[in-house]
Amino acid sequence: MFLINCPYCGERDQSEFSCGGEAHIVRPKQPTELSDDQWAEYLFMRKNIKGVQFERWNHAHGCRKWFNMVRDTSNDKIHAVYKMGEKPPVE
Amino acid sequence: MTKYRVNKTKHVDQTKTVSFDFDGKSYHGFEGDTLASALLSNGVHLVGRSFKYHRPRGIMSCGSEEPNAICQINEDTNLTEPNVRATEIELYEGLKASSQNCWPSVNFDIGGINNFISPFIPAGFYYKTFMWPKSFWKKIYEPLIRWSAGLGKSPTKPDPELYDHKHVHCDVLIIGGGISGIIASKIAAKKNLKTILIEDKNILGGSTIFQKNENYKINDKYSGEWIDEEIAELKKLDNLTIKTRTSLAAYHSYNYLLAKENISDHLPLDKRNGGIRQRLWKIRADKVIVATGAIERPLVFNNNDRPGIMLSNSVKKYLDFYGVSCGFNNVIFTNNDSAYETAVSLKEKGISVEIIDIRTKSNSKIVKNAEQLGVKIYWNSTVVNTFGLRKINSVEIMNLSEDGSNIVGDKNRINCDCLAISGGWTPMVHMHTQSGGKLDFREIDQTFIPNEIDKNHINVGSCNGDFELEEIINNTNKKVKNFLKVSETEFDNISVLNSKELDKRNIWLLPNFISESKCKSFIDFQNDSTAKDIKLALREGFKSIEHVKRYTTTGMATDQGKLSNMHALGIIADTAGVKMGTLGTTTFRPPFTPLTFGAIVGRSVDNFFDIIRKTSIHEWHIQNKAKFENVGQWKRPWYYPINDEGLHDAVQRESKAARDSVGILDASTLGKIDIQGTDASEFLNRVYTNAWSKLGIGKCRYGLMLNEDGMVYDDGVTTRLGENHYLMTTTTGGAANVLSKLEDYLQTEWPELDVYLTSVTDHYSTASICGPNSRKILKKIFPDKDFSDDAFPHMSYQNCKIDEINCRIMRISFTGELSYEINIESKYGKSLWEKCIEAGKEFKITPYGTETMHLLRAEKGFIIVGQDTDGTMTPIDLQMDWIVSKKKYDFIGKRSLYRSDTIRDDRKQLVGLITDDPNEILEEGAQIVSDMSKKPIEMIGHVTSSYFSPNLNKSIALAVVKSGKKMNGQKLIVPMENKNINVTVSDSVFLDKENKRINA
Ligand SMILES: [Zn+2]
């Protein structure tokens, strides 16, 4: 059960949050111009890394804001949280 | 006093007799006893039968590691509890306990026959058996397994007791109230940190509390006396909370821990007074100090499981803590110094004891002490066999070869009534590993010890691999000082007298003259796995410890292998010829000891199980005898039976009334999202499949929302309230998910849009009035309003007032009838509803529930998302091409509508089904086939909605069928258990295809 530092609210219990999968996958601006393969790449393909991963999280039972998190999936260490639109911290 | 109660101690009050029942027989113990110590004081060792072979088993330990003394307590009451360890339960007046897994009795056990056919029950028996001939399975093995299987009975009646959860935050949490936990607590509390100490026993002090030996002294006091004084001081500290009878269940990441406190389990049933039985503590600690101690290891030799064979330190605790001697003719079998403490303690009380030691010598003071007291020691010896049916009566010993791999010389038989065994100590690293910590292997005494990297917890005392008194005190002091940044403590200059040495001779499986295949050398006592099983698993190719564990079931019983894991690993390492440290260990998972379901769920039972949402009109529904249906968390009226009407009759009546005159539905539960902002229209364009920019103010439009994969996600009517203001409705069950999905897109993909979303579901109540007479009712309620088609057309909305109260009326229809939805602030919902009922009396207005609503919309072929769709249906599959904009450049899911998979024309598509027999109602979910002759029969679809339509006077159904679009008029079959139902594919709109009724 993590403690997550919501960039808007501060440290809160994990039960207030939900995870939205891999971060920094931008929805294509012109989907109609993509091939089936390119669209499938956006739609279905996720890395699911063992190790440091960039993730989207939502403070669902709090401020309802989405933000990004850098988490090591092998030991659940959270290295950073940052707001949507902000650059990920350089590793 | 019984003859086995040989000693008076301050922990058991021998003036207070407690009577209890075990296996139907009455006994006496004293206040302070556990069930186990009370049984032993009555000379009862045999307490159960083993799981697989039904061998007689006795009490082996005095703690949570106990594999044998597992009881069912208070059987045949709704308070009954299985799998209770007799070594942990405190004795109380009237306690009724019974052995598990031994029918008809412990003394005569028919299942013991397994013992004689045991050559046929090798490792992996349960897996292999399934591959044997069917006839063997049914006649022989199934009955046999049924006999053997199952540890205890679960209660059959609801649990009458109360359970509680409590959240707590602290600076320092200390797990374990033994000597190192006490030292750590004192340092933490004196540093002014908010400290919690939890201990699973009812008193603090661990195994130090009953130490009274010249060889172990702290500041010139017996260590037991010293710790008494420490505890007394500890209890005076303000910022320390001490929780006894509280066991740690789980240690999660970020120092989040669960602990279970037993509040009334130790009280007689009539003194519990309906209070809280157990409380689950949810602890978030800044720092955690683990001081959980160590468990003594058994030794693995032939027939090492007879009643009367016990762990050596447990024998000592029964003697020095409970005053009970487990035998009068004791033999100790050891590979290390610690068992000599037991010998000295027995001898000092004049009880006979001899020692068999695997080692060739030891120079420690405690061994010398035992020798001086005249204890006979057989050096370099091992037990090769034990005897005695219901209790041990003798052992056979032989000398060991120089390398310990074999036996030499002659057999020597020694009589005994108790065999105390000690294979050294295993640090309880469970908590450390549960928190994600790794382990290091220490070669000298073959133990896994914590490898600490995490900055927020440390391990102290014997769970850290410190077994000597001096080491425990000094290392604990040093580590805690460092951890809590304390410069000096009262434990800095303490004098400790120490007497043991770490040295031991470790032989995981002791050699024997009997061939290995005939030896019964138990490793896991509760699951009956032997050394032979482990070796067989290795021969059969299992290499990973996790696989061997599952194949042999070693370590998989309720004790989670507390006594067995190390030996299993050791034997695997020896057999495979690898270093033990390289094998890794199995994963320790929570809970450390079993938790009751009551403690897990706490107060979340009955009405508190889940949130119950009720509309403001709920009370009216109850008064009018509605039957309710759960839709998400909402309670919705399902139907309103009159007199003794059933579901079918009520729904037929309600459906007819709604089409013939007028019906009224509580639609308050539909999700409502208020959308505002200058980009609101653009936003709707992007989230719905159809176009929104040109929707006039005051108009309503039906919208379909997809997932990015092109599958239908939700639907509903959205109304344009103003230039930049919309009110979206969603399905009742989908409301929360739709809102968070829309928020997700707004915040992450389209942050440039000026749009604000607010959930207003609970703000408004909605009365939906439908049927040819609905307009007349509206006119009565709003006499000033013009409800003509010109002034108030279908798919439009108007603001109105009832008295001074604002409301919004939408003329929209989910039934195909002329229909109005009146939305009003929730607090006025019930009075609005009653007004409608009153106004509708002359038209026999009929309240209807969700079932009628479903039937009415099915007559019109309107889908219900989640009933006619299942996350694999595109709008094209639903034959709703008309709602998918061809002009819009993009919307959520658009690109997916022409992926190679979604454009297949043999996808399942929505169709209508008409049964050849108009009175035959199909079952929802039934499979549909076209050809019964070709085997295997291909299932081409299934029924999604099915009703008897009172308005068409025939059965109708919606279904999804492969290539259904092209099948209109085709005959299909719905095979059921007893018959095949013939159906014909039809259009999915059954009633009023021309939409005349909406403007009737
Ligand atoms: Zn927040």
Coordinates of N, CA and C in Angstrom, one line a residue, chain B residues 763-883:
Chain B
H763 N -28.2 15.7 -7.7 CA -28.8 17.0 -7.5 C -30.3 17.0 -8.0
Y764 N -30.6 16.1 -9.0 CA -31.9 16.2 -9.6 C -32.7 14.9 -9.4
S765 N -34.0 15.0 -9.2 CA -34.8 13.8 -9.3 C -35.6 13.9 -10.6
T766 N -35.9 12.7 -11.2 CA -36.5 12.7 -12.5 C -37.7 11.8 -12.5
A767 N -38.9 12.4 -12.9 CA -40.1 11.6 -13.1 C -40.3 11.5 -14.6
S768 N -40.3 10.3 -15.1 CA -40.5 10.1 -16.5 C -41.9 9.6 -16.7
I769 N -42.7 10.4 -17.5 CA -44.1 10.1 -17.7 C -44.3 9.7 -19.1
C770 N -44.9 8.6 -19.4 CA -44.9 8.1 -20.8 C -46.3 7.5 -21.1
G771 N -46.7 7.7 -22.3 CA -48.0 7.1 -22.7 C -48.8 8.1 -23.4
P772 N -49.9 7.7 -24.1 CA -50.7 8.6 -24.9 C -51.4 9.7 -24.0
N773 N -51.6 9.4 -22.7 CA -52.2 10.4 -21.8 C -51.2 11.3 -21.1
S774 N -49.9 11.1 -21.4 CA -48.9 11.9 -20.6 C -49.1 13.4 -20.8
R775 N -49.4 13.8 -22.0 CA -49.5 15.3 -22.2 C -50.6 15.9 -21.4
K776 N -51.7 15.1 -21.2 CA -52.8 15.7 -20.4 C -52.4 15.9 -18.9
I777 N -51.6 15.0 -18.5 CA -51.1 15.1 -17.1 C -50.2 16.3 -16.9
L778 N -49.3 16.5 -17.9 CA -48.4 17.6 -17.9 C -49.2 18.9 -17.9
K779 N -50.2 18.9 -18.7 CA -51.1 20.1 -18.8 C -51.7 20.5 -17.4
K780 N -52.1 19.4 -16.7 CA -52.7 19.6 -15.4 C -51.7 20.2 -14.4
I781 N -50.5 19.7 -14.5 CA -49.5 20.2 -13.6 C -49.0 21.6 -13.9
F782 N -48.8 21.8 -15.2 CA -48.3 23.1 -15.7 C -49.4 23.8 -16.6
P783 N -50.4 24.3 -16.0 CA -51.5 24.8 -16.8 C -51.2 25.9 -17.8
D784 N -50.1 26.7 -17.5 CA -49.8 27.8 -18.3 C -48.9 27.4 -19.5
K785 N -48.5 26.2 -19.6 CA -47.5 25.8 -20.6 C -48.2 25.2 -21.8
D786 N -47.7 25.5 -23.0 CA -48.2 25.0 -24.2 C -47.5 23.7 -24.6
F787 N -48.1 22.6 -24.5 CA -47.5 21.3 -24.8 C -47.7 20.8 -26.2
S788 N -48.2 21.7 -27.1 CA -48.4 21.2 -28.5 C -47.1 20.9 -29.2
D789 N -47.2 20.0 -30.2 CA -46.0 19.6 -30.9 C -45.2 20.8 -31.4
D790 N -45.9 21.8 -31.8 CA -45.2 23.0 -32.4 C -44.5 23.7 -31.3
A791 N -45.1 23.9 -30.2 CA -44.5 24.7 -29.1 C -43.5 23.9 -28.3
F792 N -43.7 22.6 -28.2 CA -42.8 21.8 -27.4 C -42.6 20.4 -28.1
P793 N -41.8 20.5 -29.2 CA -41.6 19.3 -30.0 C -40.8 18.2 -29.3
H794 N -40.9 17.0 -29.9 CA -40.1 15.9 -29.5 C -38.6 16.3 -29.5
M795 N -37.8 15.8 -28.6 CA -36.4 16.1 -28.5 C -36.1 17.6 -28.2
S796 N -36.9 18.1 -27.3 CA -36.6 19.5 -26.9 C -36.9 19.6 -25.4
Y797 N -36.4 20.7 -24.8 CA -36.6 20.9 -23.4 C -37.1 22.3 -23.1
Q798 N -37.7 22.5 -21.9 CA -38.2 23.8 -21.5 C -38.1 23.9 -20.0
N799 N -37.7 25.2 -19.6 CA -37.8 25.4 -18.1 C -39.2 25.7 -17.7
C800 N -39.6 25.2 -16.6 CA -41.0 25.4 -16.1 C -40.9 25.7 -14.6
K801 N -42.0 26.0 -14.0 CA -42.1 26.2 -12.6 C -43.3 25.4 -12.0
I802 N -43.1 24.8 -10.9 CA -44.2 24.3 -10.1 C -44.2 25.1 -8.9
D803 N -45.3 25.8 -8.7 CA -45.3 26.9 -7.6 C -44.1 27.8 -7.9
E804 N -43.2 27.8 -7.0 CA -42.0 28.7 -7.2 C -40.8 27.9 -7.6
I805 N -41.0 26.6 -7.7 CA -39.8 25.7 -7.9 C -39.5 25.5 -9.4
N806 N -38.2 25.8 -9.7 CA -37.8 25.5 -11.1 C -37.7 24.1 -11.4
C807 N -38.1 23.7 -12.6 CA -37.8 22.4 -13.1 C -37.6 22.4 -14.6
R808 N -36.9 21.4 -15.1 CA -36.6 21.2 -16.5 C -37.5 20.1 -17.0
I809 N -38.2 20.3 -18.1 CA -38.9 19.2 -18.7 C -38.3 18.9 -20.1
M810 N -37.9 17.6 -20.2 CA -37.4 17.2 -21.5 C -38.4 16.3 -22.1
R811 N -38.7 16.6 -23.4 CA -39.6 15.7 -24.1 C -38.8 14.7 -24.9
I812 N -38.5 13.6 -24.2 CA -37.7 12.6 -24.8 C -38.3 11.2 -24.5
S813 N -37.9 10.2 -25.2 CA -38.6 8.9 -25.0 C -37.7 7.7 -25.2
F814 N -37.8 6.8 -24.2 CA -37.0 5.6 -24.2 C -37.9 4.4 -24.5
T815 N -39.2 4.8 -24.7 CA -40.2 3.7 -24.8 C -40.9 3.7 -26.2
G816 N -40.7 4.8 -26.9 CA -41.4 5.0 -28.2 C -42.7 5.7 -28.0
E817 N -43.1 5.9 -26.8 CA -44.4 6.6 -26.5 C -44.1 8.1 -26.4
L818 N -45.2 8.9 -26.5 CA -45.1 10.3 -26.1 C -44.7 10.3 -24.7
S819 N -43.7 11.1 -24.4 CA -43.1 10.9 -23.1 C -42.3 12.2 -22.6
Y820 N -42.5 12.5 -21.3 CA -41.8 13.7 -20.8 C -41.0 13.3 -19.5
E821 N -39.9 13.9 -19.4 CA -39.1 13.7 -18.2 C -39.0 15.0 -17.4
I822 N -39.5 15.0 -16.2 CA -39.5 16.2 -15.4 C -38.3 16.1 -14.4
N823 N -37.4 17.1 -14.5 CA -36.3 17.1 -13.5 C -36.5 18.2 -12.5
I824 N -36.3 17.9 -11.3 CA -36.4 18.9 -10.2 C -35.4 18.7 -9.2
E825 N -35.0 19.7 -8.5 CA -34.1 19.5 -7.4 C -34.5 18.4 -6.5
S826 N -33.5 17.6 -6.1 CA -33.8 16.3 -5.4 C -34.8 16.4 -4.3
K827 N -34.6 17.5 -3.5 CA -35.4 17.6 -2.3 C -36.9 17.7 -2.6
Y828 N -37.2 18.1 -3.8 CA -38.6 18.2 -4.2 C -39.1 17.0 -5.0
G829 N -38.2 16.0 -5.1 CA -38.5 14.9 -6.0 C -39.8 14.1 -5.6
K830 N -39.9 13.9 -4.3 CA -41.0 13.1 -3.9 C -42.3 13.8 -4.0
S831 N -42.3 15.2 -3.7 CA -43.6 15.9 -3.9 C -44.0 16.0 -5.3
L832 N -43.0 16.2 -6.2 CA -43.3 16.2 -7.6 C -43.9 14.9 -8.1
W833 N -43.3 13.8 -7.6 CA -43.8 12.5 -8.0 C -45.3 12.3 -7.5
E834 N -45.5 12.7 -6.3 CA -46.9 12.6 -5.7 C -47.9 13.5 -6.5
K835 N -47.4 14.6 -6.9 CA -48.2 15.5 -7.7 C -48.6 14.8 -9.0
C836 N -47.6 14.2 -9.6 CA -47.9 13.5 -10.9 C -48.9 12.4 -10.7
I837 N -48.7 11.6 -9.6 CA -49.6 10.5 -9.4 C -51.0 11.0 -9.2
E838 N -51.1 12.1 -8.4 CA -52.4 12.7 -8.1 C -53.1 13.2 -9.4
A839 N -52.3 13.9 -10.2 CA -52.8 14.4 -11.5 C -53.2 13.3 -12.5
G840 N -52.5 12.1 -12.3 CA -52.7 11.1 -13.2 C -53.8 10.1 -12.9
K841 N -54.4 10.3 -11.7 CA -55.4 9.4 -11.2 C -56.5 9.1 -12.2
E842 N -57.0 10.2 -12.8 CA -58.1 10.0 -13.7 C -57.7 9.2 -14.9
F843 N -56.4 9.1 -15.2 CA -56.0 8.3 -16.3 C -55.4 6.9 -15.9
K844 N -55.6 6.6 -14.6 CA -55.1 5.4 -14.0 C -53.6 5.3 -14.2
I845 N -52.9 6.4 -13.9 CA -51.4 6.4 -14.1 C -50.8 5.2 -13.3
T846 N -49.9 4.5 -14.0 CA -49.4 3.3 -13.5 C -47.9 3.4 -13.2
P847 N -47.4 3.3 -12.0 CA -46.0 3.4 -11.8 C -45.4 2.1 -12.3
Y848 N -44.3 2.2 -13.0 CA -43.6 1.0 -13.5 C -42.1 1.0 -13.2
G849 N -41.6 -0.2 -13.2 CA -40.2 -0.3 -12.7 C -39.2 -0.6 -13.9
T850 N -38.0 -1.0 -13.6 CA -37.0 -1.2 -14.6 C -37.4 -2.4 -15.5
E851 N -38.1 -3.4 -15.0 CA -38.4 -4.5 -15.9 C -39.3 -4.1 -17.0
T852 N -40.3 -3.3 -16.7 CA -41.2 -2.8 -17.7 C -40.5 -1.9 -18.7
M853 N -39.7 -1.0 -18.1 CA -38.9 -0.1 -18.9 C -38.1 -0.9 -20.0
H854 N -37.5 -2.0 -19.5 CA -36.7 -2.9 -20.4 C -37.6 -3.5 -21.5
L855 N -38.8 -3.9 -21.1 CA -39.7 -4.5 -22.1 C -40.1 -3.5 -23.1
L856 N -40.5 -2.3 -22.7 CA -41.0 -1.3 -23.6 C -40.0 -0.9 -24.6
R857 N -38.7 -0.7 -24.1 CA -37.7 -0.3 -25.1 C -37.3 -1.4 -26.0
A858 N -37.5 -2.7 -25.5 CA -37.2 -3.8 -26.4 C -38.2 -3.9 -27.5
E859 N -39.4 -3.6 -27.2 CA -40.5 -3.6 -28.3 C -40.1 -2.6 -29.4
K860 N -39.3 -1.6 -29.0 CA -38.9 -0.6 -30.0 C -37.5 -0.9 -30.5
G861 N -36.9 -1.9 -30.0 CA -35.5 -2.3 -30.5 C -34.4 -1.3 -30.0
F862 N -34.7 -0.6 -28.9 CA -33.7 0.3 -28.3 C -32.7 -0.6 -27.5
I863 N -31.4 -0.4 -27.7 CA -30.5 -1.2 -26.9 C -30.3 -0.7 -25.5
I864 N -29.9 -1.7 -24.6 CA -29.3 -1.3 -23.3 C -27.9 -1.6 -23.3
V865 N -27.0 -0.6 -23.1 CA -25.6 -0.8 -23.1 C -25.3 -1.7 -21.9
G866 N -24.6 -2.8 -22.1 CA -24.3 -3.7 -21.0 C -25.2 -4.9 -21.0
Q867 N -26.4 -4.8 -21.7 CA -27.3 -5.9 -21.8 C -27.2 -6.5 -23.2
D868 N -27.4 -5.6 -24.2 CA -27.4 -6.0 -25.6 C -25.9 -5.8 -26.1
T869 N -25.1 -5.1 -25.4 CA -23.7 -5.0 -25.8 C -22.8 -5.6 -24.6
D870 N -21.6 -6.0 -25.0 CA -20.8 -6.6 -24.0 C -19.3 -6.1 -24.1
G871 N -19.1 -4.9 -24.7 CA -17.7 -4.5 -24.9 C -17.1 -5.0 -26.1
T872 N -17.8 -5.8 -26.9 CA -17.3 -6.2 -28.2 C -18.2 -5.8 -29.4
M873 N -19.1 -4.9 -29.1 CA -20.0 -4.5 -30.2 C -19.7 -3.0 -30.6
T874 N -19.6 -2.9 -31.9 CA -19.4 -1.5 -32.5 C -20.8 -1.0 -32.9
P875 N -21.0 0.3 -33.1 CA -22.3 0.8 -33.5 C -22.8 0.1 -34.8
I876 N -21.8 -0.3 -35.7 CA -22.2 -0.9 -36.9 C -22.7 -2.3 -36.6
D877 N -22.1 -3.0 -35.7 CA -22.7 -4.3 -35.3 C -24.1 -4.2 -34.8
L878 N -24.4 -3.0 -34.1 CA -25.7 -2.8 -33.5 C -26.7 -2.3 -34.6
Q879 N -26.2 -2.3 -35.8 CA -27.1 -1.7 -36.9 C -27.4 -0.3 -36.6
M880 N -26.5 0.5 -36.0 CA -26.8 1.9 -35.7 C -25.9 2.8 -36.5
D881 N -25.6 2.4 -37.7 CA -24.8 3.2 -38.6 C -25.2 4.6 -38.7
W882 N -26.5 4.9 -38.6 CA -27.1 6.2 -38.7 C -26.5 7.2 -37.7
I883 N -26.0 6.7 -36.6 CA -25.5 7.6 -35.5 C -24.0 7.9 -35.7

